[in-house]
Short mmCIF file of C-alpha atoms in Angstrom, two decimals:
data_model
loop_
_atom_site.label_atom_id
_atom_site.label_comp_id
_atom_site.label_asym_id
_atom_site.label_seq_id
_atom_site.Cartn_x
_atom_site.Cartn_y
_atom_site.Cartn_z
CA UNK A 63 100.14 125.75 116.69
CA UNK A 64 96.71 124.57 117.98
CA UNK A 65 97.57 123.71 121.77
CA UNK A 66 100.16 126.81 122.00
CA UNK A 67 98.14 129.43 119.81
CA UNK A 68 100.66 132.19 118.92
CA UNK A 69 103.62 131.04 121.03
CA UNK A 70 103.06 127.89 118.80
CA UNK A 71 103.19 129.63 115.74
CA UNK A 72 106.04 131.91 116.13
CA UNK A 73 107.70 127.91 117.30
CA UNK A 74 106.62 126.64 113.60
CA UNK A 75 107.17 130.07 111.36
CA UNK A 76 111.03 129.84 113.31
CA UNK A 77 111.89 126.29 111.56
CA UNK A 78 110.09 127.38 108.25
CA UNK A 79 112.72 129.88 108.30
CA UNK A 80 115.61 127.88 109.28
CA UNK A 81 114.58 124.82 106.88
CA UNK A 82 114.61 127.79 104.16
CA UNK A 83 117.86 129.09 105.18
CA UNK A 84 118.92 125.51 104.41
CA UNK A 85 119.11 126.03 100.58
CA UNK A 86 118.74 122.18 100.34
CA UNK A 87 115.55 121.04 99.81
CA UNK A 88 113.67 118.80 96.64
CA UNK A 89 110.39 120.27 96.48
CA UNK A 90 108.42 119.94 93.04
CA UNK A 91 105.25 121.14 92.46
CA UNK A 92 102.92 118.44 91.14
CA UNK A 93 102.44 119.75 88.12
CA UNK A 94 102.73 123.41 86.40
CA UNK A 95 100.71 126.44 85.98
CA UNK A 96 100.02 125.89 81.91
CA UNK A 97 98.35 122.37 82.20
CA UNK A 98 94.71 121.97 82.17
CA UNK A 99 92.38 121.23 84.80
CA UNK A 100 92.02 117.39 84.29
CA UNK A 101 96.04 117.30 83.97
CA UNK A 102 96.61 118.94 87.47
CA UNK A 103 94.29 117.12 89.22
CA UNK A 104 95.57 113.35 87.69
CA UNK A 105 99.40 114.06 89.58
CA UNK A 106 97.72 115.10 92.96
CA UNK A 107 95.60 112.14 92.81
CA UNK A 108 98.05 109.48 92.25
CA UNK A 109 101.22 111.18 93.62
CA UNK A 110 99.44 112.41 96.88
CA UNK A 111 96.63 110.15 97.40
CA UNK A 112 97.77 106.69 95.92
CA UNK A 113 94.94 106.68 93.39
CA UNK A 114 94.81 104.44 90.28
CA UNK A 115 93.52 107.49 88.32
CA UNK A 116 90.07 109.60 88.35
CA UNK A 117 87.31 109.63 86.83
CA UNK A 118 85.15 112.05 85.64
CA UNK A 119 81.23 112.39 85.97
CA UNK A 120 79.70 113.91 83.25
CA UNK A 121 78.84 116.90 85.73
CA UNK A 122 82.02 117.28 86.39
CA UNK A 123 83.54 117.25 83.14
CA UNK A 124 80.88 120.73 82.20
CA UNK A 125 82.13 122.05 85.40
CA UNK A 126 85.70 122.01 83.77
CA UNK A 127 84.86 123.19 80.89
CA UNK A 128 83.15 125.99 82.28
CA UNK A 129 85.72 126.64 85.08
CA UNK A 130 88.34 126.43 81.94
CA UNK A 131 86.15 129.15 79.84
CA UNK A 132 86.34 131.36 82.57
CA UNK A 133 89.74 131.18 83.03
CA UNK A 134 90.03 129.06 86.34
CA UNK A 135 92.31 126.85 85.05
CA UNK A 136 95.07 128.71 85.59
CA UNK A 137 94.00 129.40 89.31
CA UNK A 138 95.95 126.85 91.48
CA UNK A 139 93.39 125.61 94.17
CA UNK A 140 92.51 122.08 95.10
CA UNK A 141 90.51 121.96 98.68
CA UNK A 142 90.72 118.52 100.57
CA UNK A 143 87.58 117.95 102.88
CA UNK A 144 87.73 116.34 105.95
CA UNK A 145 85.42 113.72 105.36
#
């Protein structure tokens, strides 16, 4: 899509389609709406990244607590940086 801007994309949204069209596929989500935070994260560390595990700083662990009091944790997002 970058080096053909719109020409590119219609290219990629076509074999979306047709892959779709397919009806064969085996895609899982890593893990489902009703776990916790710390539950969805675990699967897309290991299962996408090759990680041992995670750990938690103690920062992090009030920021899910209060992300999970407000209700976040039923929001799936999970942002990769590029660094």
């Amino acid at each position: 899509v970058w080096a053909k801007g719109g020409e590119g994309g219609i290219a990629v949204a076509n074999e979306v389609i047709r892959l779709c069209e397919e009806g064969a596929n085996s895609f899982q989500f890593s893990y489902e709406d009703y776990m916790s935070i710390v539950d969805k994260i675990n699967p897309v560390a290991t299962k996408m990244y090759g990680a041992d595990g995670v750990d938690y700083t103690p920062e992090a662990d009030a920021e899910i607590a209060k992300l999970t009091k407000l209700g976040f944790d039923k929001v799936p997002c999970m942002a990769k940086t590029q660094y």
